[in-house]
C-alpha positions as a Markdown table, in Angstrom:
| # | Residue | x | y | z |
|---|---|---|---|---|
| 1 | Unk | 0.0 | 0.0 | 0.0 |
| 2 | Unk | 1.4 | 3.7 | -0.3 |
| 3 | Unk | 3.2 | 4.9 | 2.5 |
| 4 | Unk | 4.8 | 1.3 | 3.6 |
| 5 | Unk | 7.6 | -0.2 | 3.1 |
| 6 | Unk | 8.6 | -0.8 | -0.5 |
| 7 | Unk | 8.5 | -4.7 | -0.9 |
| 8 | Unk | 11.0 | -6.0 | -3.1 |
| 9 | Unk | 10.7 | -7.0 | -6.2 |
| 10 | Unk | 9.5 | -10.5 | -6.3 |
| 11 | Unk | 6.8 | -10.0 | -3.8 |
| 12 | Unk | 3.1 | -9.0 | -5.2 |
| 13 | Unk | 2.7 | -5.1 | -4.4 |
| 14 | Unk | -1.2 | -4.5 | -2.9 |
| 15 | Unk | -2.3 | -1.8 | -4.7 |
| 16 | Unk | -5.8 | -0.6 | -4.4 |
| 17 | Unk | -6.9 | 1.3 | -7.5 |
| 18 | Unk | -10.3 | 3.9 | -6.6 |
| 19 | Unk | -10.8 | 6.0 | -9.5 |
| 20 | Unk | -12.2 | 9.4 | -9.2 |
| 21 | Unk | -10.9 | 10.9 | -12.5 |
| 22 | Unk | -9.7 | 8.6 | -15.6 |
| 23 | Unk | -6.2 | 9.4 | -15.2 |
| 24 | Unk | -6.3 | 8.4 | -11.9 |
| 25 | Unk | -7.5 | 5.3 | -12.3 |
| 26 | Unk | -4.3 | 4.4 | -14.2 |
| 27 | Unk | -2.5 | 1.7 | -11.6 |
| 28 | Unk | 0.5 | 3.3 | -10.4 |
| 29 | Unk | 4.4 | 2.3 | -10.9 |
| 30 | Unk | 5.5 | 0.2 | -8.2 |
| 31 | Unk | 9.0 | -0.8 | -7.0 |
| 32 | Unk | 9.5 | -3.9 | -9.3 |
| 33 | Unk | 8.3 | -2.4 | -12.0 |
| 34 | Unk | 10.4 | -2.6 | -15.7 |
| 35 | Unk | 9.9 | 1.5 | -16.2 |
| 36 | Unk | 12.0 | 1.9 | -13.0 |
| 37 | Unk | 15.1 | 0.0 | -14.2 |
| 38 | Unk | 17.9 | 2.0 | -15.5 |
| 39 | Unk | 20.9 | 0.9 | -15.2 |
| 40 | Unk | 22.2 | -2.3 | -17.2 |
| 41 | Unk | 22.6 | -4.7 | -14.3 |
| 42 | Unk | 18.9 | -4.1 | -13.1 |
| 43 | Unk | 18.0 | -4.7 | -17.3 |
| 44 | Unk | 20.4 | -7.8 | -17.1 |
| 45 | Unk | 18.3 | -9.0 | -13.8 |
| 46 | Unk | 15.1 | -8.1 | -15.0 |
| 47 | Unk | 15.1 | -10.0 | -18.4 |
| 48 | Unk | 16.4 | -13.2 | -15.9 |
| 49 | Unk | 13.6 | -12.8 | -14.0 |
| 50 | Unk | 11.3 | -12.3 | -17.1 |
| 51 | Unk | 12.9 | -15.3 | -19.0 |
| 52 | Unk | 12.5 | -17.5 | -15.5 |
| 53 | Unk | 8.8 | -16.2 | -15.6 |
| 54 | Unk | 7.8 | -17.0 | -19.5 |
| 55 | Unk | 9.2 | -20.4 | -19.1 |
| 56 | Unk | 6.8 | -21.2 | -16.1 |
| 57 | Unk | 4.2 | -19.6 | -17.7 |
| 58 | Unk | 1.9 | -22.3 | -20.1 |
| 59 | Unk | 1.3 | -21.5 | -23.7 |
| 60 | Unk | -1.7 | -23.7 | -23.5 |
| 61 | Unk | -2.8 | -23.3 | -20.0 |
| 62 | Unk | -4.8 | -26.4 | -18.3 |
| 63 | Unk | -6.9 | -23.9 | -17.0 |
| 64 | Unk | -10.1 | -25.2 | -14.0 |
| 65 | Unk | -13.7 | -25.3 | -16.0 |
| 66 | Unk | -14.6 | -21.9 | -13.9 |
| 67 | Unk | -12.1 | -19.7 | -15.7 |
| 68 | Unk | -13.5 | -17.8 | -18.1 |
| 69 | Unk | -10.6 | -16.2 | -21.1 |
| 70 | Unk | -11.5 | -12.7 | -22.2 |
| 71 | Unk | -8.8 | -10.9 | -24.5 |
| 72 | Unk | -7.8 | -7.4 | -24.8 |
| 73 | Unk | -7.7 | -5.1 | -28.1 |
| 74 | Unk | -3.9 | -5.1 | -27.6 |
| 75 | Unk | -3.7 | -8.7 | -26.9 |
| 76 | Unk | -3.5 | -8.9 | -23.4 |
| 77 | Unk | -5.0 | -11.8 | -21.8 |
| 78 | Unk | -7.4 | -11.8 | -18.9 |
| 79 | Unk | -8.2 | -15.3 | -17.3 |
| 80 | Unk | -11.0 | -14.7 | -14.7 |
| 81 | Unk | -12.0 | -17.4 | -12.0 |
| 82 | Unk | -15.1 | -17.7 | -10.6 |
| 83 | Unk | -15.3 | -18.3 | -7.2 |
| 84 | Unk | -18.1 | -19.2 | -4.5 |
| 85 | Unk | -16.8 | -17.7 | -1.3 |
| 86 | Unk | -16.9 | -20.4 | 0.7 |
| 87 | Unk | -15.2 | -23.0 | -1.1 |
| 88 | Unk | -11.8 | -25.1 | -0.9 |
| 89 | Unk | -12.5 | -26.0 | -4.8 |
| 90 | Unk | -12.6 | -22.1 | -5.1 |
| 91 | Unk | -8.8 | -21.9 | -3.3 |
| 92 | Unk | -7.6 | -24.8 | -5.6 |
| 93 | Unk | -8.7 | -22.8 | -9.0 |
| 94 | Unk | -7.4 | -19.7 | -8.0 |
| 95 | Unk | -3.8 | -21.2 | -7.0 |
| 96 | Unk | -3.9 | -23.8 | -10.2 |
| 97 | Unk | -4.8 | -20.9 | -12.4 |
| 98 | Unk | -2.2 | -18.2 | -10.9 |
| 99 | Unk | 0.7 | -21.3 | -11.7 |
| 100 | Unk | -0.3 | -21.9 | -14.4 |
| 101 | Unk | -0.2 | -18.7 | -16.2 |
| 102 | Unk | 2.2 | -16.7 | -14.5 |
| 103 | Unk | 0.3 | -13.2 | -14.2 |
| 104 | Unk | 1.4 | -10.1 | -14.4 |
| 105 | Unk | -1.2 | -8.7 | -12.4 |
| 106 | Unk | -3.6 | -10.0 | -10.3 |
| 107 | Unk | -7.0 | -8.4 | -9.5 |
| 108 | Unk | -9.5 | -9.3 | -6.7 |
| 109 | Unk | -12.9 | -8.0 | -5.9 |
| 110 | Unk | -12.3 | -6.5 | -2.8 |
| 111 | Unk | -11.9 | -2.6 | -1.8 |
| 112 | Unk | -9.6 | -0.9 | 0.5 |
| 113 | Unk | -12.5 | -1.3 | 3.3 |
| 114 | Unk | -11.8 | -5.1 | 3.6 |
| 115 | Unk | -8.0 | -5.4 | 2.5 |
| 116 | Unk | -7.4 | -6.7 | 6.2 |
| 117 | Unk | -8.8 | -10.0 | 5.9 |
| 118 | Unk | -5.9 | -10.9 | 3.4 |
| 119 | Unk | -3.3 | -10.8 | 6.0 |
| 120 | Unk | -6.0 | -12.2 | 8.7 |
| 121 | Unk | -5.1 | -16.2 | 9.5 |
| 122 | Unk | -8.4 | -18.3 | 9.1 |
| 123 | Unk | -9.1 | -18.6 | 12.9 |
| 124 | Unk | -9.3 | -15.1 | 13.5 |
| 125 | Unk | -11.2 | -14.1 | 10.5 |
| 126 | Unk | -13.6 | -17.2 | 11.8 |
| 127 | Unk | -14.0 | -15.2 | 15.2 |
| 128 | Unk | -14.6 | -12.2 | 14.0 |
| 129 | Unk | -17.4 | -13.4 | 11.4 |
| 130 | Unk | -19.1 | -15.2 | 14.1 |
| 131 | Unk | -19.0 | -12.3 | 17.0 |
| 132 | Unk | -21.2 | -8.8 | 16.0 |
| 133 | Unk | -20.7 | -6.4 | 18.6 |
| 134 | Unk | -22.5 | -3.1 | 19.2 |
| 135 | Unk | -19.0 | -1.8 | 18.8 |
| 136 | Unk | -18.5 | -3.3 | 15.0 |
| 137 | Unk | -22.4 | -1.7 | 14.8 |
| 138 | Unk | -21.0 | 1.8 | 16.1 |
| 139 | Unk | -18.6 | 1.7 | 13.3 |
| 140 | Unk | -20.5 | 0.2 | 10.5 |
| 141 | Unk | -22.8 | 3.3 | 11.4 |
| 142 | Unk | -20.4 | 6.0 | 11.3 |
| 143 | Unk | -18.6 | 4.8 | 8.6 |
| 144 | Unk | -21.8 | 3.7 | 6.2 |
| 145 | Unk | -24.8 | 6.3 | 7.9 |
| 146 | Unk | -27.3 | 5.1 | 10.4 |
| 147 | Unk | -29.4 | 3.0 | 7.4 |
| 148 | Unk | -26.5 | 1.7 | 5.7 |
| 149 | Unk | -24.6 | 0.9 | 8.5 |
| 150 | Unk | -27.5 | -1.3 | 9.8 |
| 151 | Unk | -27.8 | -2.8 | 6.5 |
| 152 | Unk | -24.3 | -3.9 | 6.2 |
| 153 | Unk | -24.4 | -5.2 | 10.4 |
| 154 | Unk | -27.5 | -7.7 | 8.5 |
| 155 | Unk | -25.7 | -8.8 | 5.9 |
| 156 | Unk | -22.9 | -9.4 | 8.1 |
| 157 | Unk | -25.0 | -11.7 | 10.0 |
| 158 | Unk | -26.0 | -13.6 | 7.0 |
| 159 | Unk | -22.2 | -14.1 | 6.4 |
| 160 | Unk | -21.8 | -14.9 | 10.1 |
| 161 | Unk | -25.0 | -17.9 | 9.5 |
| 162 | Unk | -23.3 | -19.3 | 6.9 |
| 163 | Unk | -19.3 | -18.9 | 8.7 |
| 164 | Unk | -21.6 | -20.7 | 11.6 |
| 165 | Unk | -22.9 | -23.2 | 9.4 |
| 166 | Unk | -19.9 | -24.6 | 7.6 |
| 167 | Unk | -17.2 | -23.5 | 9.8 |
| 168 | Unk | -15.1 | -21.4 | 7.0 |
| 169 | Unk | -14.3 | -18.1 | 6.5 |
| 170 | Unk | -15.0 | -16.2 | 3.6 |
| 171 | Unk | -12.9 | -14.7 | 1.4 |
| 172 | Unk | -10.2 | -17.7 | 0.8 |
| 173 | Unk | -9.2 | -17.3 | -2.5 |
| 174 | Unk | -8.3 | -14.2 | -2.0 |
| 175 | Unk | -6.2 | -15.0 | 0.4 |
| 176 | Unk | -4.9 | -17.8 | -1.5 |
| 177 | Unk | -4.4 | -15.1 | -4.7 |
| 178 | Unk | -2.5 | -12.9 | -2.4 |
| 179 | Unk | 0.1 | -15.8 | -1.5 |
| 180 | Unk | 0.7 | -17.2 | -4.6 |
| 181 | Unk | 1.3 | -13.6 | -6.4 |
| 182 | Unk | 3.7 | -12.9 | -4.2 |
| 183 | Unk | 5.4 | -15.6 | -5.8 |
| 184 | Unk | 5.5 | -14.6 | -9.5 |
| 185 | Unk | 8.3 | -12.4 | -10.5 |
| 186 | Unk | 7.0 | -8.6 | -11.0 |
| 187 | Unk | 3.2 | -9.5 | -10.6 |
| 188 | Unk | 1.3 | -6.7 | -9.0 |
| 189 | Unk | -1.8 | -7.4 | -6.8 |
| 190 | Unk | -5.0 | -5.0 | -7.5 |
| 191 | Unk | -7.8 | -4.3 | -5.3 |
| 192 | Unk | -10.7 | -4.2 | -8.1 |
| 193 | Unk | -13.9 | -3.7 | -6.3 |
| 194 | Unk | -15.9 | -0.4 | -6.0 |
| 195 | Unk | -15.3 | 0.9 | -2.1 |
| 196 | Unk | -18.3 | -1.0 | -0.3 |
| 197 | Unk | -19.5 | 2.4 | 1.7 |
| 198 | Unk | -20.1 | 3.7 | -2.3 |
| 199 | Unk | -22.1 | 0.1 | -3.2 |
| 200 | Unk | -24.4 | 0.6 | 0.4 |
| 201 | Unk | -25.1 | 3.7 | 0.2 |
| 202 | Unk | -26.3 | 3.4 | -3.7 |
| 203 | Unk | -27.9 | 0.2 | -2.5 |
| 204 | Unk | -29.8 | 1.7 | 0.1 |
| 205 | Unk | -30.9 | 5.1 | -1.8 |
| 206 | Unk | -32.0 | 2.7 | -4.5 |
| 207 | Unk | -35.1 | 1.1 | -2.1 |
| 208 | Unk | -38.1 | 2.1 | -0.8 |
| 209 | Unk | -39.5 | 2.9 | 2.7 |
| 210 | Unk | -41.3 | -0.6 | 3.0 |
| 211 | Unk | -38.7 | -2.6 | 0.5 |
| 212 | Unk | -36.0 | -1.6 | 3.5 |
| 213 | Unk | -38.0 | -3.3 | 5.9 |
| 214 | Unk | -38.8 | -6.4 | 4.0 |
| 215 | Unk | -35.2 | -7.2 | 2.9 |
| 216 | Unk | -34.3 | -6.0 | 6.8 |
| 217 | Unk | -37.1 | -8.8 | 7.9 |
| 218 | Unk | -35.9 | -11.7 | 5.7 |
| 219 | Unk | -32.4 | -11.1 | 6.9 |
| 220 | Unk | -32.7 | -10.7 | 10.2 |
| 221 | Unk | -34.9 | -14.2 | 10.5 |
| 222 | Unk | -32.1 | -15.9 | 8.1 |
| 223 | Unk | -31.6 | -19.4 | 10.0 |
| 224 | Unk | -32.1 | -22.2 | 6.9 |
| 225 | Unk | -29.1 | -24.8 | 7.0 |
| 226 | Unk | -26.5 | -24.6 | 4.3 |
| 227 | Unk | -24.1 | -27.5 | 3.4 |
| 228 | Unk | -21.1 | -27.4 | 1.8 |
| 229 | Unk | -22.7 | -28.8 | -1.1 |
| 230 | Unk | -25.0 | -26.0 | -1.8 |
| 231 | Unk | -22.1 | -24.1 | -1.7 |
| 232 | Unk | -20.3 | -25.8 | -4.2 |
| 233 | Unk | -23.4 | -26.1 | -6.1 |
| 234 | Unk | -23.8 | -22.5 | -6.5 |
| 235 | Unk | -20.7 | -22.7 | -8.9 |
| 236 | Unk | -23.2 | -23.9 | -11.5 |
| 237 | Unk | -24.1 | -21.3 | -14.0 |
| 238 | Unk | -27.6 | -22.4 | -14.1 |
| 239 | Unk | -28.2 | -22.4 | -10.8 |
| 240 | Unk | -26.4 | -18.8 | -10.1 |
| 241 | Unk | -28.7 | -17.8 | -13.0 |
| 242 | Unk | -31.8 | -19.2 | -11.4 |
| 243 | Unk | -31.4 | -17.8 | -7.7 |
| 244 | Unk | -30.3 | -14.1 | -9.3 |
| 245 | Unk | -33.8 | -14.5 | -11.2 |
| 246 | Unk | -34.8 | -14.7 | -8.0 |
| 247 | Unk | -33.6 | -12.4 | -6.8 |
| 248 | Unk | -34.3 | -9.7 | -9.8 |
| 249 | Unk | -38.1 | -10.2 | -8.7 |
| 250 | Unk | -37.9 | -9.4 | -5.1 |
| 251 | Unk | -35.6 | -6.4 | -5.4 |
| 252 | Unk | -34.8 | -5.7 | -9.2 |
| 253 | Unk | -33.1 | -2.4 | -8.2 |
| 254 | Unk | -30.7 | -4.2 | -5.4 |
| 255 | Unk | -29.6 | -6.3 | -8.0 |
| 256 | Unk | -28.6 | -3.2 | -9.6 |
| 257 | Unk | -27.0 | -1.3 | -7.4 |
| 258 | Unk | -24.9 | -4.6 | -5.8 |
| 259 | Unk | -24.5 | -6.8 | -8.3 |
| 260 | Unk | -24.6 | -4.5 | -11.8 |
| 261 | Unk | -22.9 | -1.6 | -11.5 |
| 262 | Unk | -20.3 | -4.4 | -9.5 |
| 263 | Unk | -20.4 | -5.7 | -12.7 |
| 264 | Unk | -19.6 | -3.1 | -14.7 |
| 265 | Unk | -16.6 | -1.6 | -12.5 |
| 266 | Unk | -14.8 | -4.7 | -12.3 |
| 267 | Unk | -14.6 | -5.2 | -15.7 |
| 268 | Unk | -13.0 | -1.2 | -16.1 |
| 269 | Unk | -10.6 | -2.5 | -13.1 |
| 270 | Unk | -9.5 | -5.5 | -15.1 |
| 271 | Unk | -9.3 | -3.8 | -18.7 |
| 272 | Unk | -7.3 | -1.1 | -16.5 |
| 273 | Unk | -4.7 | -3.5 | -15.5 |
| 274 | Unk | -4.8 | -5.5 | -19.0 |
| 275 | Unk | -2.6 | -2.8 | -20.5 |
| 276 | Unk | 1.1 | -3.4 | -22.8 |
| 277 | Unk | 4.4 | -3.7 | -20.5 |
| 278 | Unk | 7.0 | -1.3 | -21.6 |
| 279 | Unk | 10.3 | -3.5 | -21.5 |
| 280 | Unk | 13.4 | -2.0 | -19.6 |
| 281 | Unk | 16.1 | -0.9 | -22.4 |
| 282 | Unk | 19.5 | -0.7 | -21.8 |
| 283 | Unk | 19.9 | 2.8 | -23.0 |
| 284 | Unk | 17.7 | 5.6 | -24.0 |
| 285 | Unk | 19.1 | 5.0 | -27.7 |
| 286 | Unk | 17.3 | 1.4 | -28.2 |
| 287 | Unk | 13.9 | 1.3 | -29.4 |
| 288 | Unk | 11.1 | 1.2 | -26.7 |
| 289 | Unk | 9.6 | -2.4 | -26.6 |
| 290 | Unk | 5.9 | -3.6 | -25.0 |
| 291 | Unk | 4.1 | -6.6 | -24.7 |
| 292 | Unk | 0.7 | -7.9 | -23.9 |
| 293 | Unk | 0.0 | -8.4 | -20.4 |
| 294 | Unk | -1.2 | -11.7 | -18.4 |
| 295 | Unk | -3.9 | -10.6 | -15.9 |
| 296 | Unk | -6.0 | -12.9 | -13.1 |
| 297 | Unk | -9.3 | -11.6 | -11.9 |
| 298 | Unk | -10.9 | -13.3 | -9.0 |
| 299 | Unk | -14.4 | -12.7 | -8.4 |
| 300 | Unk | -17.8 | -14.0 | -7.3 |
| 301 | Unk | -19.0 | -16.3 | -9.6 |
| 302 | Unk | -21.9 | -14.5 | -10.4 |
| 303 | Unk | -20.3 | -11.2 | -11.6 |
| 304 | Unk | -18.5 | -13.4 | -14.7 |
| 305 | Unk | -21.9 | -13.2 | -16.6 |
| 306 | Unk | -21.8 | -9.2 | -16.2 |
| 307 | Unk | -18.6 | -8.7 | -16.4 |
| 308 | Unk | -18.5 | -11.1 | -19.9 |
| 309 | Unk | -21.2 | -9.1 | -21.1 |
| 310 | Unk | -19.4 | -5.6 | -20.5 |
| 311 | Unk | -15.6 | -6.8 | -21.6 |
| 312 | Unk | -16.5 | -4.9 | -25.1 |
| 313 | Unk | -18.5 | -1.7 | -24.3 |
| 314 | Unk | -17.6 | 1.5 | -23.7 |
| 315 | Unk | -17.7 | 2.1 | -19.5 |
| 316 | Unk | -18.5 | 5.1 | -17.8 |
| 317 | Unk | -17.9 | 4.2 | -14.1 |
| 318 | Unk | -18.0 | 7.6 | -12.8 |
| 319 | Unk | -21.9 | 7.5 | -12.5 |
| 320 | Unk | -22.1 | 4.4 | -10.5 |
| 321 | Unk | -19.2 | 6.2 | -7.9 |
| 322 | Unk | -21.7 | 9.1 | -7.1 |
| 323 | Unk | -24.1 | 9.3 | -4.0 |
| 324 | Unk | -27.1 | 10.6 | -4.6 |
| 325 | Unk | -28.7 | 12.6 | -2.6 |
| 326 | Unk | -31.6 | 10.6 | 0.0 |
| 327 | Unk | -35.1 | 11.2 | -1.2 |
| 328 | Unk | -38.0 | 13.0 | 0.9 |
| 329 | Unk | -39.4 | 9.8 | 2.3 |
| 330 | Unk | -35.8 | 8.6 | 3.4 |
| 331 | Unk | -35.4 | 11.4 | 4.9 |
| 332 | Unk | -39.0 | 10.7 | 6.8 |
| 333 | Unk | -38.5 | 7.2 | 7.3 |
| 334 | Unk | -35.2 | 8.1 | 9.0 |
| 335 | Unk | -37.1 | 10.6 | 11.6 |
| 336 | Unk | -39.6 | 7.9 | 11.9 |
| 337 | Unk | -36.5 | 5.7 | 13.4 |
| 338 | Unk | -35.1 | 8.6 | 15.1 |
| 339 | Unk | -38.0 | 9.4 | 16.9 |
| 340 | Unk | -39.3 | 5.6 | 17.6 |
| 341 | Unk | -35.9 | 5.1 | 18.9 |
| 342 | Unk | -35.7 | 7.9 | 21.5 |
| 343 | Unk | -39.3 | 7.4 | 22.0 |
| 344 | Unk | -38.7 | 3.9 | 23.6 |
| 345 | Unk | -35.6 | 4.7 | 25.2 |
| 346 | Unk | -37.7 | 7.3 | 27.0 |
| 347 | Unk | -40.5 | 4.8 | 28.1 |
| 348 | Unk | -38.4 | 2.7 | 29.2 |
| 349 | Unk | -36.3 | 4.9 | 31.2 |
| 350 | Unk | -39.9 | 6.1 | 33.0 |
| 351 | Unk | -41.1 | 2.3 | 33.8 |
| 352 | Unk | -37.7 | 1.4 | 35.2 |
| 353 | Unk | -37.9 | 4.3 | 36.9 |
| 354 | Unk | -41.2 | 3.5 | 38.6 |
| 355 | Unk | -40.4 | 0.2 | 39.2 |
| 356 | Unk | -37.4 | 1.3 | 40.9 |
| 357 | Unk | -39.3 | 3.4 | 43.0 |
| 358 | Unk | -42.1 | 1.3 | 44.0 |
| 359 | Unk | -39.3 | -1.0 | 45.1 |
| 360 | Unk | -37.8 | 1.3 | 47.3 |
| 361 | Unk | -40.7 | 2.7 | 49.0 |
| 362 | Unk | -41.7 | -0.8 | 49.6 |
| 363 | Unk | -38.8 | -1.8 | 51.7 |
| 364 | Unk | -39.1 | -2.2 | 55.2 |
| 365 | Unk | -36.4 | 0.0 | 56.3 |
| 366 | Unk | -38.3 | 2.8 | 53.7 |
| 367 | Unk | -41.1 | 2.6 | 55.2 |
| 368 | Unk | -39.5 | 3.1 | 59.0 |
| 369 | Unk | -38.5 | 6.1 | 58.0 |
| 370 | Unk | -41.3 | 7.2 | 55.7 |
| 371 | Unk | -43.2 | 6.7 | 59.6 |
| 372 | Unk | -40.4 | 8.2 | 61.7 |
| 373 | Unk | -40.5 | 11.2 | 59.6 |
| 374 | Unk | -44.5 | 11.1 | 59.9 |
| 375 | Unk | -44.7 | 10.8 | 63.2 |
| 376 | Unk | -41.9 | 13.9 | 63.8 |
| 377 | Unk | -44.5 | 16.1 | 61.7 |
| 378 | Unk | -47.0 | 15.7 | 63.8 |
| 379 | Unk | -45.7 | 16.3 | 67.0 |
């Protein structure tokens, strides 16, 4: 990340990439890189390196039946696996596919906000999935907004039923991505997804008063069993494609605003870091040299579909990065809360209050005095 320690430069370089103008949306030169060799040993080391990589990398990958190959005008490559999150099939694609074709770059669909549960071990990330606090609450709601926040805390608990279920964390092949690029010579490791306070925010501005509370009720009264075969089931197209129908009908625009515009900004990630590598030359005097670039994506198995579908299209992603503004009946609906809230708190405060003072004026020793003092006024 900026402002650590440069790595060197075998060792995959975590590099989040949040566009908020074109240019800079551009991934950055990183140590490693072949623009920053100048002198003729660092060439001579380089094209080593380079030679070392080409040889491991497979002309004719044997590529897992969830890799989809998507190609570049300029001939770069892009080989993205679809993953379910909570698979060891998942791990194995993702490490078999990273081997086999020796990546330049790496992209994974995750945003700076969750970067920390690459460099989490499995245990902890377990205990953390499984333990929501009113502290992690707190901070889901200043970071996200009072509805947002509370929406995230639900879908966390959906993550935390299915962590409880199988006893597996989420997010394994991107750990597994992160290892394994750190292996390849020069590969640089992207963080492709849109920052998740942007997607919840959209997501919630995107419902209505009464489709809030619906999607709030079904989530909050989540409790069906899940094996590790529906999981691994779910890595079937036509079964992804059946539950997203599903799910189009209940909430058409949460599909959009979470899965769609997902869609469509992974894809500008990955055609961002599928760009021609300039070769290192020698001296300014040689010709300048580039070369298509190997790029993995890792991602939810359903974005493929979208992100297939918008490989060739001309993306504008800096509509789906806006906010916009909450409507009149958010606004409402959010004073509603308020004042229900604050309303109860204030009941309740009153009864305890009463209660607590019914049972001390009932105590014996209260009531001595309550007739001490009774008996001193009338004298």
């Amino acid at each position: 990340m900026d402002g650590e320690e440069q790595q060197p430069a075998h060792e995959a370089d975590v590099e989040p990439v949040v566009p908020s103008e074109a240019s800079e949306s551009v991934p950055r030169v990183l140590s490693g890189d072949p623009q920053n060799l100048c002198r003729p040993t660092d060439v001579d080391a380089f094209n080593l390196l380079l030679e070392m990589k080409l040889k491991r990398r497979r002309q004719r990958p044997n590529l897992p039946r969830t890799v989809t190959q998507l190609v570049a005008e300029d001939g770069s490559r892009v080989y993205v696996v679809g993953t379910a999150h909570f698979s060891d099939d998942s791990k194995r694609d993702v490490v078999k596919t990273i081997r086999e074709v020796q990546p330049d770059v790496v992209v994974v669909e995750l945003c700076q906000y969750r970067v920390s549960m690459l460099k989490m071990d499995e245990s902890t990330l377990l205990r953390e999935a499984q333990e929501l606090s009113l502290e992690k609450l707190q901070q889901a709601v200043r970071q996200n907004g009072l509805m947002s926040g509370l929406m995230q805390m639900l879908l966390l608990k959906v993550s935390a039923h299915i962590t409880e279920q199988l006893g597996m964390a989420p997010g394994g092949e991107f750990r597994e991505a992160f290892k394994e690029a750190s292996k390849v010579p020069f590969c640089k490791f992207h963080l492709g997804d849109r920052p998740i306070p942007v997607t919840f925010k959209r997501a919630i501005a995107a419902l209505s008063f009464w489709q809030k509370v619906r999607l709030a009720w079904g989530l909050c009264f989540l409790s069906d069993p899940i094996s590790k075969d529906d999981v691994e089931r779910c890595k079937q197209k036509d079964l992804l494609e059946q539950m997203m129908a599903e799910m189009i009908g209940e909430f058409p625009d949460l599909h959009r605003t979470i899965v769609s515009e997902r869609d469509v900004y992974l894809t500008y990630m990955l055609r961002q870091a599928a760009r021609r590598l300039e070769l290192p030359r020698a001296s300014d005097a040689e010709p300048r040299k580039c070369v298509p670039s190997v790029v993995v994506g890792v991602v939810g198995m359903g974005h493929v579909p979208g992100i297939e579908k918008n490989w060739s299209t001309d993306l504008n992603i800096q509509e789906i990065m806006t906010v916009p503004p909450p409507s009149i009946s958010s606004r409402v609906s959010r004073l509603a809360v308020k004042a229900a809230f604050f309303g109860l708190l204030g009941y309740s405060l009153y009864w305890m209050g009463r209660r607590t003072a019914s049972l001390v004026l009932s105590l014996p020793a209260t009531q001595y005095c309550l007739q001490r003092v009774t008996e001193a006024r009338h004298k």
